[in-house]
Amino acid sequence: MKENKDCFNNDSKSDDVARISKSGVRPTAVRLLIYRFMKTMTSPVSSIDIEAGLETVDRSTISRTLAAFLDHDIIHSIDDGSGLLKYEVCRGADDHSIHDMHVHFRCKSCGRTICLPATSIPQVILPPGFISENINYVISGLCDLCSVKNVNP
Ligand SMILES: [Zn+2]
Ligand SMILES: [Zn+2]
């Protein structure tokens, strides 16, 4: 019996399978590929970024997969005002709730959308009968790198 089959990275791979199937989505090879691609990204990505990064996967598969992931709280979407929705893998707690959502920052100079995981979204009091499911909290301005460049004494 050989023991050298796919030993490297095997643990994190099975973690990903577990994470996806736990959410109620069947972890097909292509879904796993998209999930893993998104997980390696340090900032939210658009479907075009995914398409560019995964040339073997066609556009309709990507949009169907994103829809399934969104439906099952595996990822969340961010409308950063760029006209293109960005997506990001929900990190942290398994039980995804609006409470673990964080503020995103859109830099008008470099165009990046940056996660600010340490900056949580402030609680908003809604009138009785309103149930919130999603909060989009995007602050725009200059990021830490661009604000330094913009200060010309
Ligand atoms: Zn910037
Ligand atoms: Zn984020």
PDB file of C-alpha atoms and ligand atoms in Angstrom:
ATOM      1  CA  MET A   1       0.000   0.000   0.000  1.00  0.00           C
ATOM      2  CA  LYS A   2       1.360   3.407  -0.922  1.00  0.00           C
ATOM      3  CA  GLU A   3       0.966   6.242   1.501  1.00  0.00           C
ATOM      4  CA  ASN A   4       2.131   9.165  -0.567  1.00  0.00           C
ATOM      5  CA  LYS A   5      -1.179  10.181  -2.039  1.00  0.00           C
ATOM      6  CA  ASP A   6      -1.813  13.878  -1.720  1.00  0.00           C
ATOM      7  CA  CYS A   7      -0.349  14.196   1.734  1.00  0.00           C
ATOM      8  CA  PHE A   8       0.599  17.817   1.440  1.00  0.00           C
ATOM      9  CA  ASN A   9      -2.177  20.269   2.257  1.00  0.00           C
ATOM     10  CA  ASN A  10      -4.553  17.389   2.811  1.00  0.00           C
ATOM     11  CA  ASP A  11      -5.764  18.648   6.165  1.00  0.00           C
ATOM     12  CA  SER A  12      -6.820  22.090   5.052  1.00  0.00           C
ATOM     13  CA  LYS A  13      -8.470  20.544   1.999  1.00  0.00           C
ATOM     14  CA  SER A  14     -10.691  18.328   4.102  1.00  0.00           C
ATOM     15  CA  ASP A  15     -11.435  21.320   6.361  1.00  0.00           C
ATOM     16  CA  ASP A  16     -12.733  23.158   3.317  1.00  0.00           C
ATOM     17  CA  VAL A  17     -14.892  20.205   2.292  1.00  0.00           C
ATOM     18  CA  ALA A  18     -16.284  20.048   5.829  1.00  0.00           C
ATOM     19  CA  ARG A  19     -16.953  23.788   5.912  1.00  0.00           C
ATOM     20  CA  ILE A  20     -18.870  23.719   2.613  1.00  0.00           C
ATOM     21  CA  SER A  21     -20.903  20.577   3.275  1.00  0.00           C
ATOM     22  CA  LYS A  22     -21.736  21.747   6.803  1.00  0.00           C
ATOM     23  CA  SER A  23     -23.414  24.770   5.254  1.00  0.00           C
ATOM     24  CA  GLY A  24     -25.614  22.547   3.128  1.00  0.00           C
ATOM     25  CA  VAL A  25     -23.785  22.893  -0.187  1.00  0.00           C
ATOM     26  CA  ARG A  26     -22.438  19.806  -1.966  1.00  0.00           C
ATOM     27  CA  PRO A  27     -18.659  20.313  -2.189  1.00  0.00           C
ATOM     28  CA  THR A  28     -18.053  19.556  -5.852  1.00  0.00           C
ATOM     29  CA  ALA A  29     -14.546  19.927  -7.271  1.00  0.00           C
ATOM     30  CA  VAL A  30     -15.321  23.231  -8.965  1.00  0.00           C
ATOM     31  CA  ARG A  31     -17.008  24.701  -5.871  1.00  0.00           C
ATOM     32  CA  LEU A  32     -14.015  23.708  -3.808  1.00  0.00           C
ATOM     33  CA  LEU A  33     -11.712  25.333  -6.341  1.00  0.00           C
ATOM     34  CA  ILE A  34     -13.635  28.621  -6.196  1.00  0.00           C
ATOM     35  CA  TYR A  35     -13.855  28.494  -2.401  1.00  0.00           C
ATOM     36  CA  ARG A  36     -10.143  27.895  -2.036  1.00  0.00           C
ATOM     37  CA  PHE A  37      -9.319  30.661  -4.482  1.00  0.00           C
ATOM     38  CA  MET A  38     -11.473  33.114  -2.522  1.00  0.00           C
ATOM     39  CA  LYS A  39      -9.972  31.980   0.752  1.00  0.00           C
ATOM     40  CA  THR A  40      -6.447  32.803  -0.398  1.00  0.00           C
ATOM     41  CA  MET A  41      -7.465  36.370  -1.245  1.00  0.00           C
ATOM     42  CA  THR A  42      -6.727  38.978   1.398  1.00  0.00           C
ATOM     43  CA  SER A  43      -9.377  41.391   0.154  1.00  0.00           C
ATOM     44  CA  PRO A  44     -12.854  40.947  -1.361  1.00  0.00           C
ATOM     45  CA  VAL A  45     -12.969  39.848  -5.012  1.00  0.00           C
ATOM     46  CA  SER A  46     -15.439  40.391  -7.845  1.00  0.00           C
ATOM     47  CA  SER A  47     -16.668  37.620 -10.144  1.00  0.00           C
ATOM     48  CA  ILE A  48     -14.338  39.064 -12.782  1.00  0.00           C
ATOM     49  CA  ASP A  49     -11.367  38.617 -10.454  1.00  0.00           C
ATOM     50  CA  ILE A  50     -12.398  34.975  -9.941  1.00  0.00           C
ATOM     51  CA  GLU A  51     -12.805  34.483 -13.678  1.00  0.00           C
ATOM     52  CA  ALA A  52      -9.343  35.926 -14.274  1.00  0.00           C
ATOM     53  CA  GLY A  53      -7.811  33.813 -11.512  1.00  0.00           C
ATOM     54  CA  LEU A  54      -9.473  30.544 -12.514  1.00  0.00           C
ATOM     55  CA  GLU A  55      -9.279  30.370 -16.284  1.00  0.00           C
ATOM     56  CA  THR A  56     -10.632  26.828 -16.387  1.00  0.00           C
ATOM     57  CA  VAL A  57     -13.964  27.802 -14.826  1.00  0.00           C
ATOM     58  CA  ASP A  58     -16.609  29.476 -16.980  1.00  0.00           C
ATOM     59  CA  ARG A  59     -18.583  32.555 -16.003  1.00  0.00           C
ATOM     60  CA  SER A  60     -21.960  30.872 -15.468  1.00  0.00           C
ATOM     61  CA  THR A  61     -20.437  28.258 -13.164  1.00  0.00           C
ATOM     62  CA  ILE A  62     -18.819  31.043 -11.153  1.00  0.00           C
ATOM     63  CA  SER A  63     -22.074  33.003 -10.796  1.00  0.00           C
ATOM     64  CA  ARG A  64     -24.069  29.868  -9.883  1.00  0.00           C
ATOM     65  CA  THR A  65     -21.455  28.915  -7.303  1.00  0.00           C
ATOM     66  CA  LEU A  66     -21.388  32.433  -5.820  1.00  0.00           C
ATOM     67  CA  ALA A  67     -25.189  32.373  -5.564  1.00  0.00           C
ATOM     68  CA  ALA A  68     -25.114  29.014  -3.748  1.00  0.00           C
ATOM     69  CA  PHE A  69     -22.348  30.214  -1.408  1.00  0.00           C
ATOM     70  CA  LEU A  70     -24.269  33.424  -0.657  1.00  0.00           C
ATOM     71  CA  ASP A  71     -27.474  31.485   0.001  1.00  0.00           C
ATOM     72  CA  HIS A  72     -25.729  29.335   2.557  1.00  0.00           C
ATOM     73  CA  ASP A  73     -23.691  32.064   4.259  1.00  0.00           C
ATOM     74  CA  ILE A  74     -20.364  30.690   3.099  1.00  0.00           C
ATOM     75  CA  ILE A  75     -19.499  34.057   1.606  1.00  0.00           C
ATOM     76  CA  HIS A  76     -20.913  37.551   1.913  1.00  0.00           C
ATOM     77  CA  SER A  77     -21.219  40.264  -0.673  1.00  0.00           C
ATOM     78  CA  ILE A  78     -20.043  43.828  -0.390  1.00  0.00           C
ATOM     79  CA  ASP A  79     -21.373  46.686  -2.470  1.00  0.00           C
ATOM     80  CA  ASP A  80     -18.419  49.050  -2.320  1.00  0.00           C
ATOM     81  CA  GLY A  81     -19.847  51.579  -4.732  1.00  0.00           C
ATOM     82  CA  SER A  82     -17.574  50.514  -7.583  1.00  0.00           C
ATOM     83  CA  GLY A  83     -20.575  49.177  -9.528  1.00  0.00           C
ATOM     84  CA  LEU A  84     -19.329  45.620  -9.165  1.00  0.00           C
ATOM     85  CA  LEU A  85     -20.266  43.440  -6.200  1.00  0.00           C
ATOM     86  CA  LYS A  86     -17.328  42.029  -4.299  1.00  0.00           C
ATOM     87  CA  TYR A  87     -17.400  38.737  -2.440  1.00  0.00           C
ATOM     88  CA  GLU A  88     -15.519  37.447   0.528  1.00  0.00           C
ATOM     89  CA  VAL A  89     -15.361  34.177   2.448  1.00  0.00           C
ATOM     90  CA  CYS A  90     -16.985  34.509   5.870  1.00  0.00           C
ATOM     91  CA  ARG A  91     -14.195  33.995   8.345  1.00  0.00           C
ATOM     92  CA  GLY A  92     -14.195  33.476  12.059  1.00  0.00           C
ATOM     93  CA  ALA A  93     -17.187  31.955  13.752  1.00  0.00           C
ATOM     94  CA  ASP A  94     -18.964  29.080  12.038  1.00  0.00           C
ATOM     95  CA  ASP A  95     -22.313  30.539  12.866  1.00  0.00           C
ATOM     96  CA  HIS A  96     -22.396  33.420  10.522  1.00  0.00           C
ATOM     97  CA  SER A  97     -24.313  36.379  11.841  1.00  0.00           C
ATOM     98  CA  ILE A  98     -24.437  40.076  11.171  1.00  0.00           C
ATOM     99  CA  HIS A  99     -22.509  40.504  14.397  1.00  0.00           C
ATOM    100  CA  ASP A 100     -19.311  39.146  12.938  1.00  0.00           C
ATOM    101  CA  MET A 101     -19.491  41.385   9.917  1.00  0.00           C
ATOM    102  CA  HIS A 102     -16.928  44.103   9.758  1.00  0.00           C
ATOM    103  CA  VAL A 103     -16.474  47.450   8.134  1.00  0.00           C
ATOM    104  CA  HIS A 104     -15.047  47.619   4.621  1.00  0.00           C
ATOM    105  CA  PHE A 105     -13.096  50.513   3.272  1.00  0.00           C
ATOM    106  CA  ARG A 106     -13.025  51.579  -0.347  1.00  0.00           C
ATOM    107  CA  CYS A 107     -10.008  53.684  -1.269  1.00  0.00           C
ATOM    108  CA  LYS A 108     -10.828  56.292  -3.885  1.00  0.00           C
ATOM    109  CA  SER A 109      -7.188  56.668  -4.837  1.00  0.00           C
ATOM    110  CA  CYS A 110      -5.970  53.082  -5.402  1.00  0.00           C
ATOM    111  CA  GLY A 111      -9.429  51.535  -5.861  1.00  0.00           C
ATOM    112  CA  ARG A 112      -8.875  48.746  -3.335  1.00  0.00           C
ATOM    113  CA  THR A 113     -11.661  47.424  -1.142  1.00  0.00           C
ATOM    114  CA  ILE A 114     -10.086  46.545   2.177  1.00  0.00           C
ATOM    115  CA  CYS A 115     -11.456  44.449   5.053  1.00  0.00           C
ATOM    116  CA  LEU A 116     -11.198  46.029   8.453  1.00  0.00           C
ATOM    117  CA  PRO A 117     -11.848  42.930  10.600  1.00  0.00           C
ATOM    118  CA  ALA A 118     -11.033  44.751  13.824  1.00  0.00           C
ATOM    119  CA  THR A 119     -13.622  47.423  13.093  1.00  0.00           C
ATOM    120  CA  SER A 120     -17.048  45.968  13.758  1.00  0.00           C
ATOM    121  CA  ILE A 121     -20.262  47.371  12.382  1.00  0.00           C
ATOM    122  CA  PRO A 122     -22.086  49.520  14.944  1.00  0.00           C
ATOM    123  CA  GLN A 123     -25.427  48.219  16.161  1.00  0.00           C
ATOM    124  CA  VAL A 124     -28.405  49.854  14.540  1.00  0.00           C
ATOM    125  CA  ILE A 125     -31.796  49.901  16.257  1.00  0.00           C
ATOM    126  CA  LEU A 126     -34.591  49.066  13.829  1.00  0.00           C
ATOM    127  CA  PRO A 127     -38.301  49.815  14.329  1.00  0.00           C
ATOM    128  CA  PRO A 128     -40.396  46.878  15.636  1.00  0.00           C
ATOM    129  CA  GLY A 129     -41.196  44.279  12.991  1.00  0.00           C
ATOM    130  CA  PHE A 130     -38.061  44.848  10.906  1.00  0.00           C
ATOM    131  CA  ILE A 131     -35.630  41.945  10.734  1.00  0.00           C
ATOM    132  CA  SER A 132     -32.188  42.679   9.345  1.00  0.00           C
ATOM    133  CA  GLU A 133     -30.408  40.023   7.331  1.00  0.00           C
ATOM    134  CA  ASN A 134     -27.530  41.852   5.798  1.00  0.00           C
ATOM    135  CA  ILE A 135     -25.634  45.043   6.464  1.00  0.00           C
ATOM    136  CA  ASN A 136     -23.426  46.753   3.957  1.00  0.00           C
ATOM    137  CA  TYR A 137     -21.097  49.069   5.756  1.00  0.00           C
ATOM    138  CA  VAL A 138     -18.547  50.625   3.468  1.00  0.00           C
ATOM    139  CA  ILE A 139     -16.533  53.691   4.291  1.00  0.00           C
ATOM    140  CA  SER A 140     -14.812  55.421   1.425  1.00  0.00           C
ATOM    141  CA  GLY A 141     -11.839  57.718   1.467  1.00  0.00           C
ATOM    142  CA  LEU A 142      -8.079  57.260   1.414  1.00  0.00           C
ATOM    143  CA  CYS A 143      -6.422  54.090   2.686  1.00  0.00           C
ATOM    144  CA  ASP A 144      -3.416  54.102   4.992  1.00  0.00           C
ATOM    145  CA  LEU A 145      -0.955  53.861   2.090  1.00  0.00           C
ATOM    146  CA  CYS A 146      -2.587  56.535  -0.069  1.00  0.00           C
ATOM    147  CA  SER A 147      -3.172  58.995   2.778  1.00  0.00           C
ATOM    148  CA  VAL A 148       0.579  59.059   3.406  1.00  0.00           C
ATOM    149  CA  LYS A 149       1.269  59.839  -0.261  1.00  0.00           C
ATOM    150  CA  ASN A 150      -1.347  62.575  -0.249  1.00  0.00           C
ATOM    151  CA  VAL A 151       0.264  64.524   2.552  1.00  0.00           C
ATOM    152  CA  ASN A 152       2.605  66.885   0.716  1.00  0.00           C
ATOM    153  CA  PRO A 153       4.112  69.397   3.108  1.00  0.00           C
TER     154      PRO A 153
HETATM  155 ZN    ZN B   1      -5.392  53.451  -1.401  1.00  0.00          ZN
HETATM  156 ZN    ZN B   2     -14.179  41.815   4.797  1.00  0.00          ZN
END
